[in-house]
C-alpha positions as a Python dict, from the first residue, in 0.01 Angstrom:
ca = {
    (1, 'M'): (0, 0, 0),
    (2, 'K'): (-267, 141, -230),
    (3, 'T'): (-392, -74, -517),
    (4, 'N'): (-574, 51, -823),
    (5, 'K'): (-854, -189, -893),
    (6, 'L'): (-1095, -120, -1173),
    (7, 'K'): (-1456, -166, -1088),
    (8, 'P'): (-1659, -411, -1298),
    (9, 'G'): (-1879, -125, -1425),
    (10, 'V'): (-1578, 62, -1563),
    (11, 'I'): (-1454, -254, -1735),
    (12, 'L'): (-1794, -317, -1894),
    (13, 'L'): (-1812, 43, -2010),
    (14, 'A'): (-1467, 14, -2169),
    (15, 'I'): (-1565, -309, -2345),
    (16, 'F'): (-1884, -149, -2475),
    (17, 'F'): (-1685, 151, -2602),
    (18, 'F'): (-1438, -66, -2795),
    (19, 'V'): (-1713, -285, -2941),
    (20, 'F'): (-1895, 31, -3052),
    (21, 'L'): (-1577, 161, -3218),
    (22, 'A'): (-1517, -171, -3391),
    (23, 'Y'): (-1871, -218, -3519),
    (24, 'G'): (-2008, 136, -3524),
    (25, 'Q'): (-1873, 184, -3877),
    (26, 'D'): (-2119, -77, -4006),
    (27, 'V'): (-2414, 146, -3931),
    (28, 'K'): (-2256, 471, -4049),
    (29, 'E'): (-2476, 611, -4322),
    (30, 'W'): (-2312, 653, -4659),
    (31, 'V'): (-2439, 991, -4773),
    (32, 'V'): (-2465, 1026, -5150),
    (33, 'P'): (-2503, 1377, -5296),
    (34, 'A'): (-2851, 1450, -5437),
    (35, 'K'): (-2705, 1510, -5785),
    (36, 'S'): (-2553, 1160, -5785),
    (37, 'K'): (-2869, 999, -5643),
    (38, 'S'): (-3073, 1132, -5931),
    (39, 'M'): (-2834, 1017, -6204),
    (40, 'K'): (-3000, 785, -6454),
    (41, 'N'): (-2823, 479, -6589),
    (42, 'P'): (-2751, 544, -6959),
    (43, 'V'): (-2661, 178, -7026),
    (44, 'A'): (-2944, -58, -7117),
    (45, 'S'): (-2971, -365, -6899),
    (46, 'D'): (-2934, -610, -7186),
    (47, 'K'): (-2736, -932, -7233),
    (48, 'E'): (-2425, -742, -7343),
    (49, 'S'): (-2414, -510, -7041),
    (50, 'L'): (-2502, -790, -6798),
    (51, 'D'): (-2223, -1008, -6938),
    (52, 'L'): (-1978, -718, -6905),
    (53, 'G'): (-2105, -642, -6554),
    (54, 'K'): (-2064, -1006, -6452),
    (55, 'M'): (-1706, -1011, -6582),
    (56, 'L'): (-1625, -689, -6395),
    (57, 'W'): (-1791, -825, -6081),
    (58, 'S'): (-1583, -1143, -6095),
    (59, 'K'): (-1262, -948, -6145),
    (60, 'N'): (-1317, -661, -5900),
    (61, 'C'): (-1596, -731, -5651),
    (62, 'K'): (-1650, -1101, -5593),
    (63, 'S'): (-1355, -1150, -5358),
    (64, 'C'): (-1519, -929, -5095),
    (65, 'H'): (-1888, -922, -5185),
    (66, 'G'): (-1921, -1288, -5288),
    (67, 'A'): (-2043, -1458, -5604),
    (68, 'E'): (-2405, -1357, -5541),
    (69, 'G'): (-2350, -1026, -5361),
    (70, 'L'): (-2423, -1165, -5016),
    (71, 'G'): (-2113, -1011, -4858),
    (72, 'D'): (-1950, -1351, -4810),
    (73, 'G'): (-1646, -1331, -5037),
    (74, 'V'): (-1317, -1487, -4930),
    (75, 'K'): (-1169, -1147, -4833),
    (76, 'S'): (-1477, -1039, -4636),
    (77, 'K'): (-1354, -1208, -4319),
    (78, 'T'): (-1039, -993, -4319),
    (79, 'L'): (-1229, -664, -4328),
    (80, 'K'): (-1345, -454, -4035),
    (81, 'L'): (-1671, -359, -4207),
    (82, 'S'): (-1950, -575, -4338),
    (83, 'C'): (-1958, -614, -4715),
    (84, 'G'): (-2337, -595, -4708),
    (85, 'D'): (-2604, -805, -4873),
    (86, 'F'): (-2674, -670, -5219),
    (87, 'S'): (-2983, -890, -5252),
    (88, 'S'): (-3154, -717, -4959),
    (89, 'E'): (-3454, -490, -5012),
    (90, 'E'): (-3267, -209, -4840),
    (91, 'F'): (-2973, -229, -5079),
    (92, 'Q'): (-3187, -274, -5390),
    (93, 'A'): (-3401, 29, -5290),
    (94, 'Q'): (-3106, 255, -5373),
    (95, 'T'): (-3111, 438, -5702),
    (96, 'D'): (-2874, 335, -5979),
    (97, 'G'): (-2702, 670, -5924),
    (98, 'E'): (-2633, 588, -5558),
    (99, 'I'): (-2474, 253, -5646),
    (100, 'F'): (-2273, 411, -5929),
    (101, 'Y'): (-2148, 682, -5691),
    (102, 'K'): (-2037, 427, -5432),
    (103, 'I'): (-1852, 219, -5692),
    (104, 'T'): (-1686, 531, -5833),
    (105, 'Q'): (-1597, 711, -5508),
    (106, 'G'): (-1544, 432, -5256),
    (107, 'R'): (-1520, 487, -4880),
    (108, 'D'): (-1322, 337, -4593),
    (109, 'E'): (-1229, -21, -4690),
    (110, 'M'): (-1432, 0, -5013),
    (111, 'P'): (-1186, 143, -5266),
    (112, 'S'): (-1275, 381, -5547),
    (113, 'Y'): (-1303, 201, -5879),
    (114, 'A'): (-1277, 514, -6096),
    (115, 'K'): (-919, 422, -6191),
    (116, 'K'): (-965, 44, -6209),
    (117, 'I'): (-1285, 57, -6414),
    (118, 'T'): (-1210, 374, -6607),
    (119, 'S'): (-1513, 370, -6836),
    (120, 'G'): (-1824, 519, -6679),
    (121, 'N'): (-2035, 298, -6905),
    (122, 'D'): (-1856, -8, -6771),
    (123, 'R'): (-1938, 99, -6414),
    (124, 'W'): (-2301, 146, -6522),
    (125, 'A'): (-2295, -209, -6667),
    (126, 'L'): (-2173, -324, -6325),
    (127, 'V'): (-2474, -148, -6167),
    (128, 'N'): (-2698, -339, -6409),
    (129, 'Y'): (-2539, -667, -6302),
    (130, 'I'): (-2571, -582, -5932),
    (131, 'R'): (-2946, -538, -5993),
    (132, 'T'): (-2967, -910, -6077),
    (133, 'F'): (-2899, -994, -5710),
    (134, 'E'): (-3259, -914, -5613),
}
């Protein structure tokens, strides 16, 4: 009788492959078009826009990204992808246009907020608030 036994090397390779599939998305670069990268924020980062941004953050973003943008919101544990650390140098090095694009367009588990936050100026106020996570 012939038995089909998998060799340990094949099993390890399969495990590596599935781990890569599960976590490979975290490192996938989010390409933002050059036109969007160069967009300038038309909304002044003043008390009014920061207050609006904070309110929008609490309503739309906090559950995944956390109160301080650390990626530790209550829903973050249910997601396949990391919610990121918005206080990191890497995140804060993005242009306002890049952040605005990502909020507007969304990708994978990050939904588009173009229909939930319909005013472009409100999304720019959210960008201003996200800048306070430095």
